Amino acid sequence: MSFLVDTHAHLMMCKRPVKELVQNALDHHVNHIVNVAVNIETAKQSLAQSKEYDMIVPTIGLYPSEVGRDSDVTSMVDLLKSENFKAIGEIGLDYVRCEVPKPIQHAFFERQLEIAIETGLPAIIHNRGADEDVLMILKRFPKVTCVVHCFSSNYAFADTLLSTVKAYFSFTGMITYSGKEDVHEAISKIPLDRIMVETDSPYLLPKSISVQENQPAFVGSIADTIADIRSMDRESLRTQTSQNAIQFFNI
Ligand SMILES: [Zn+2]
């Protein structure tokens, strides 16, 4: 069976010990976990965890609700000089759950996209209720390679992004909930070499799983859901999305 990559999890926010999460993941053929930071503190934790477990891939970035301090950007640039982070993220815009004023969110999103280009690293983008402004900003960074994480918009938006930047799309357990026809249409039309899978652990537990907290071991059920939506072989879907992740994150 092909291995899987969970391209977006927050191990530092999970209740269970990392050792157990890693072992469960490996037992379910999940060979890599991208451990996504939301601020400087969690970036340091992600890095420390990646040094303890080879299969953990560290990232660094300031989440929309964590922006506002220039000193954090300085710390980020400094850490990137000495440490082997694999992506800038998660960064982006959140117009639903975030109190930070839009102009500040925009400024820090842009600054971090510049850092992605300067370092040659891909960006992990968080977009909640901000399709138009995410697009407007990405248009200024045509050289960026990015993944729109937990993609939940429609195909028209995905298609526009595909012609704007080198865009990838990753899907969470959200696609297993009802009333997601638009997202399912996007899943069936986005080119297969731009699709990745993620759990967003400890959040967004897939519908069929009845435990309290999500974990990387469950990413296979999301891959299978995508394969079924695309009416394709589950094994081929796993192989291709894992290859995409390996290339994207340069694992
Ligand atoms: Zn996340």
CSV table of C-alpha atoms and ligand atoms in Angstrom, one decimal:
chain,number,residue,atom,x,y,z
A,1,MET,CA,0.0,0.0,0.0
A,2,SER,CA,1.2,3.5,-0.9
A,3,PHE,CA,2.2,5.6,2.1
A,4,LEU,CA,0.4,8.9,2.9
A,5,VAL,CA,1.5,12.4,3.9
A,6,ASP,CA,-0.6,14.4,6.3
A,7,THR,CA,0.2,17.9,4.8
A,8,HIS,CA,-1.3,19.9,7.6
A,9,ALA,CA,-1.5,19.1,11.3
A,10,HIS,CA,-0.8,21.0,14.5
A,11,LEU,CA,0.9,18.4,16.8
A,12,MET,CA,1.7,21.1,19.3
A,13,MET,CA,-2.1,21.6,19.9
A,14,CYS,CA,-3.0,17.9,20.1
A,15,LYS,CA,-3.8,16.5,23.6
A,16,ARG,CA,-2.2,13.1,23.0
A,17,PRO,CA,1.6,12.8,23.3
A,18,VAL,CA,3.5,13.3,20.0
A,19,LYS,CA,5.2,9.9,20.4
A,20,GLU,CA,1.8,8.2,20.3
A,21,LEU,CA,0.6,10.4,17.3
A,22,VAL,CA,3.7,9.5,15.4
A,23,GLN,CA,3.4,5.8,16.1
A,24,ASN,CA,-0.4,5.7,15.2
A,25,ALA,CA,0.4,7.6,12.0
A,26,LEU,CA,3.2,5.2,11.0
A,27,ASP,CA,0.8,2.2,11.8
A,28,HIS,CA,-1.6,3.7,9.3
A,29,HIS,CA,1.0,4.2,6.5
A,30,VAL,CA,1.3,7.9,7.2
A,31,ASN,CA,5.1,8.4,6.7
A,32,HIS,CA,5.3,12.2,7.0
A,33,ILE,CA,3.4,14.8,9.0
A,34,VAL,CA,3.7,18.5,8.1
A,35,ASN,CA,3.6,20.1,11.6
A,36,VAL,CA,2.2,23.6,10.9
A,37,ALA,CA,3.1,26.6,13.1
A,38,VAL,CA,0.9,29.6,13.8
A,39,ASN,CA,3.4,31.9,15.5
A,40,ILE,CA,7.0,31.9,16.5
A,41,GLU,CA,6.5,29.9,19.7
A,42,THR,CA,4.7,27.0,17.8
A,43,ALA,CA,7.4,27.2,15.0
A,44,LYS,CA,10.0,26.5,17.6
A,45,GLN,CA,7.9,23.6,18.9
A,46,SER,CA,7.4,22.3,15.4
A,47,LEU,CA,11.2,22.4,14.8
A,48,ALA,CA,12.0,20.7,18.1
A,49,GLN,CA,9.5,17.9,17.3
A,50,SER,CA,11.0,17.5,13.8
A,51,LYS,CA,14.4,17.0,15.4
A,52,GLU,CA,13.0,14.3,17.7
A,53,TYR,CA,11.1,12.5,14.9
A,54,ASP,CA,12.4,12.4,11.3
A,55,MET,CA,9.0,12.0,9.9
A,56,ILE,CA,7.8,15.4,11.2
A,57,VAL,CA,8.2,18.3,8.7
A,58,PRO,CA,8.5,21.7,10.4
A,59,THR,CA,7.0,25.1,9.2
A,60,ILE,CA,7.2,28.7,10.3
A,61,GLY,CA,4.6,31.4,9.9
A,62,LEU,CA,2.3,33.9,11.5
A,63,TYR,CA,-1.5,33.0,11.4
A,64,PRO,CA,-3.9,35.9,10.6
A,65,SER,CA,-4.9,36.2,14.3
A,66,GLU,CA,-1.2,36.2,15.4
A,67,VAL,CA,0.1,39.1,13.3
A,68,GLY,CA,0.9,42.7,14.3
A,69,ARG,CA,4.4,42.6,15.8
A,70,ASP,CA,7.3,43.5,13.5
A,71,SER,CA,9.6,41.7,16.0
A,72,ASP,CA,8.0,38.4,15.0
A,73,VAL,CA,8.9,38.9,11.4
A,74,THR,CA,12.5,39.6,12.5
A,75,SER,CA,12.5,36.4,14.6
A,76,MET,CA,11.1,34.5,11.6
A,77,VAL,CA,13.8,35.8,9.2
A,78,ASP,CA,16.5,35.0,11.8
A,79,LEU,CA,15.2,31.4,12.5
A,80,LEU,CA,15.0,30.8,8.7
A,81,LYS,CA,18.7,31.6,8.4
A,82,SER,CA,19.8,28.9,10.8
A,83,GLU,CA,17.1,26.2,10.7
A,84,ASN,CA,15.7,23.9,8.0
A,85,PHE,CA,12.0,24.8,7.9
A,86,LYS,CA,10.2,23.4,4.9
A,87,ALA,CA,7.4,25.9,4.4
A,88,ILE,CA,6.1,29.4,5.3
A,89,GLY,CA,2.8,28.9,7.1
A,90,GLU,CA,0.3,29.0,7.9
A,91,ILE,CA,-0.3,32.6,6.7
A,92,GLY,CA,-3.2,34.3,5.1
A,93,LEU,CA,-6.5,36.1,5.7
A,94,ASP,CA,-9.3,35.3,8.0
A,95,TYR,CA,-12.4,37.5,7.8
A,96,VAL,CA,-14.7,35.3,9.9
A,97,ARG,CA,-13.0,34.4,13.2
A,98,CYS,CA,-10.2,37.0,13.4
A,99,GLU,CA,-10.3,40.4,15.1
A,100,VAL,CA,-7.1,41.8,13.5
A,101,PRO,CA,-8.0,44.7,11.1
A,102,LYS,CA,-7.8,43.8,7.4
A,103,PRO,CA,-5.0,46.3,6.5
A,104,ILE,CA,-2.7,44.6,9.2
A,105,GLN,CA,-3.6,41.1,8.0
A,106,HIS,CA,-2.8,42.2,4.4
A,107,ALA,CA,0.5,43.7,5.3
A,108,PHE,CA,1.7,40.6,7.2
A,109,PHE,CA,0.4,38.3,4.6
A,110,GLU,CA,2.4,40.2,1.9
A,111,ARG,CA,5.5,40.4,4.0
A,112,GLN,CA,5.4,36.6,4.6
A,113,LEU,CA,4.9,35.9,0.9
A,114,GLU,CA,8.0,38.0,0.2
A,115,ILE,CA,9.9,35.8,2.7
A,116,ALA,CA,8.6,32.7,0.9
A,117,ILE,CA,10.0,34.0,-2.4
A,118,GLU,CA,13.3,35.1,-0.8
A,119,THR,CA,13.8,31.7,0.9
A,120,GLY,CA,12.5,29.7,-2.0
A,121,LEU,CA,10.0,28.0,0.3
A,122,PRO,CA,6.4,27.2,-0.5
A,123,ALA,CA,3.6,28.9,1.4
A,124,ILE,CA,0.7,27.4,3.3
A,125,ILE,CA,-2.3,29.6,3.0
A,126,HIS,CA,-5.2,30.0,5.4
A,127,ASN,CA,-8.3,31.6,3.7
A,128,ARG,CA,-11.5,32.0,5.6
A,129,GLY,CA,-14.1,34.1,3.9
A,130,ALA,CA,-11.5,36.1,2.0
A,131,ASP,CA,-11.4,34.6,-1.5
A,132,GLU,CA,-11.3,38.0,-3.3
A,133,ASP,CA,-8.5,39.5,-1.2
A,134,VAL,CA,-6.4,36.4,-1.1
A,135,LEU,CA,-6.5,36.4,-4.9
A,136,MET,CA,-5.8,40.2,-5.1
A,137,ILE,CA,-2.7,39.7,-2.9
A,138,LEU,CA,-1.5,36.5,-4.7
A,139,LYS,CA,-1.6,38.4,-8.0
A,140,ARG,CA,1.3,40.5,-6.8
A,141,PHE,CA,3.3,37.3,-6.1
A,142,PRO,CA,3.1,35.3,-9.4
A,143,LYS,CA,6.3,33.4,-8.5
A,144,VAL,CA,5.0,32.0,-5.3
A,145,THR,CA,4.3,28.2,-4.9
A,146,CYS,CA,1.5,27.7,-2.4
A,147,VAL,CA,-1.1,25.4,-1.0
A,148,VAL,CA,-4.6,26.7,-0.1
A,149,HIS,CA,-5.2,24.6,3.0
A,150,CYS,CA,-8.6,23.2,3.9
A,151,PHE,CA,-9.8,24.3,0.5
A,152,SER,CA,-13.5,25.1,0.8
A,153,SER,CA,-14.3,27.4,-2.1
A,154,ASN,CA,-15.7,26.5,-5.5
A,155,TYR,CA,-14.0,25.3,-8.7
A,156,ALA,CA,-14.1,28.8,-10.3
A,157,PHE,CA,-11.9,30.2,-7.5
A,158,ALA,CA,-9.5,27.2,-7.8
A,159,ASP,CA,-9.2,27.7,-11.5
A,160,THR,CA,-8.4,31.4,-11.1
A,161,LEU,CA,-5.7,30.6,-8.6
A,162,LEU,CA,-4.3,28.0,-10.9
A,163,SER,CA,-3.7,30.6,-13.5
A,164,THR,CA,-2.3,33.2,-11.0
A,165,VAL,CA,0.3,31.3,-9.0
A,166,LYS,CA,1.7,27.7,-8.7
A,167,ALA,CA,-1.3,26.7,-6.6
A,168,TYR,CA,-2.0,23.4,-4.8
A,169,PHE,CA,-5.1,22.5,-2.9
A,170,SER,CA,-5.4,20.4,0.2
A,171,PHE,CA,-8.5,18.9,1.6
A,172,THR,CA,-9.6,18.0,5.2
A,173,GLY,CA,-12.3,16.0,6.8
A,174,MET,CA,-14.6,18.9,6.1
A,175,ILE,CA,-15.2,17.2,2.7
A,176,THR,CA,-16.9,14.3,4.5
A,177,TYR,CA,-19.6,16.6,5.9
A,178,SER,CA,-22.9,17.2,4.1
A,179,GLY,CA,-23.7,20.2,2.0
A,180,LYS,CA,-20.3,20.5,0.4
A,181,GLU,CA,-21.3,20.1,-3.3
A,182,ASP,CA,-19.2,23.1,-4.4
A,183,VAL,CA,-16.1,21.6,-2.8
A,184,HIS,CA,-16.8,18.2,-4.3
A,185,GLU,CA,-17.1,19.8,-7.8
A,186,ALA,CA,-13.7,21.4,-7.2
A,187,ILE,CA,-12.2,18.1,-6.1
A,188,SER,CA,-13.4,16.4,-9.2
A,189,LYS,CA,-12.0,19.1,-11.6
A,190,ILE,CA,-8.7,20.3,-10.0
A,191,PRO,CA,-5.8,18.6,-11.8
A,192,LEU,CA,-4.6,15.5,-9.8
A,193,ASP,CA,-1.0,16.8,-9.6
A,194,ARG,CA,-2.2,19.8,-7.5
A,195,ILE,CA,-4.2,17.9,-4.9
A,196,MET,CA,-2.9,17.1,-1.4
A,197,VAL,CA,-4.6,15.7,1.8
A,198,GLU,CA,-4.5,16.8,5.4
A,199,THR,CA,-6.2,16.3,8.7
A,200,ASP,CA,-5.7,19.8,10.3
A,201,SER,CA,-5.4,17.9,13.6
A,202,PRO,CA,-6.6,18.3,16.2
A,203,TYR,CA,-9.5,20.0,14.3
A,204,LEU,CA,-12.0,18.9,11.6
A,205,LEU,CA,-12.5,15.2,12.4
A,206,PRO,CA,-13.8,13.2,9.4
A,207,LYS,CA,-17.4,12.2,9.8
A,208,SER,CA,-17.0,8.5,9.9
A,209,ILE,CA,-14.5,8.6,12.8
A,210,SER,CA,-16.0,8.7,16.3
A,211,VAL,CA,-13.2,9.7,18.7
A,212,GLN,CA,-12.8,13.0,20.4
A,213,GLU,CA,-9.8,14.5,18.6
A,214,ASN,CA,-8.5,14.3,15.1
A,215,GLN,CA,-5.0,12.9,14.5
A,216,PRO,CA,-2.7,12.4,11.4
A,217,ALA,CA,-3.4,8.6,11.4
A,218,PHE,CA,-6.9,9.4,10.0
A,219,VAL,CA,-5.8,11.1,6.8
A,220,GLY,CA,-6.4,8.0,4.8
A,221,SER,CA,-10.1,8.4,5.0
A,222,ILE,CA,-9.8,11.8,3.4
A,223,ALA,CA,-7.7,10.4,0.6
A,224,ASP,CA,-10.3,7.6,0.1
A,225,THR,CA,-13.2,10.2,0.0
A,226,ILE,CA,-11.3,12.2,-2.7
A,227,ALA,CA,-10.7,9.0,-4.8
A,228,ASP,CA,-14.4,8.1,-4.5
A,229,ILE,CA,-15.5,11.6,-5.6
A,230,ARG,CA,-13.2,11.4,-8.6
A,231,SER,CA,-14.3,7.8,-9.3
A,232,MET,CA,-10.7,6.7,-9.3
A,233,ASP,CA,-8.7,3.9,-7.7
A,234,ARG,CA,-7.9,4.7,-4.1
A,235,GLU,CA,-4.4,3.4,-4.3
A,236,SER,CA,-3.5,5.6,-7.3
A,237,LEU,CA,-4.9,8.6,-5.4
A,238,ARG,CA,-2.7,7.9,-2.4
A,239,THR,CA,0.4,7.5,-4.6
A,240,GLN,CA,-0.2,10.7,-6.5
A,241,THR,CA,-1.1,12.9,-3.6
A,242,SER,CA,1.9,11.7,-1.6
A,243,GLN,CA,4.2,12.4,-4.6
A,244,ASN,CA,2.7,15.9,-4.8
A,245,ALA,CA,3.4,16.5,-1.1
A,246,ILE,CA,7.0,15.1,-1.3
A,247,GLN,CA,7.7,17.5,-4.2
A,248,PHE,CA,5.9,20.5,-2.7
A,249,PHE,CA,7.6,20.3,0.7
A,250,ASN,CA,10.9,19.0,-0.7
A,251,ILE,CA,10.8,16.2,1.9
B,1,ZN,ZN,-4.2,24.8,10.5
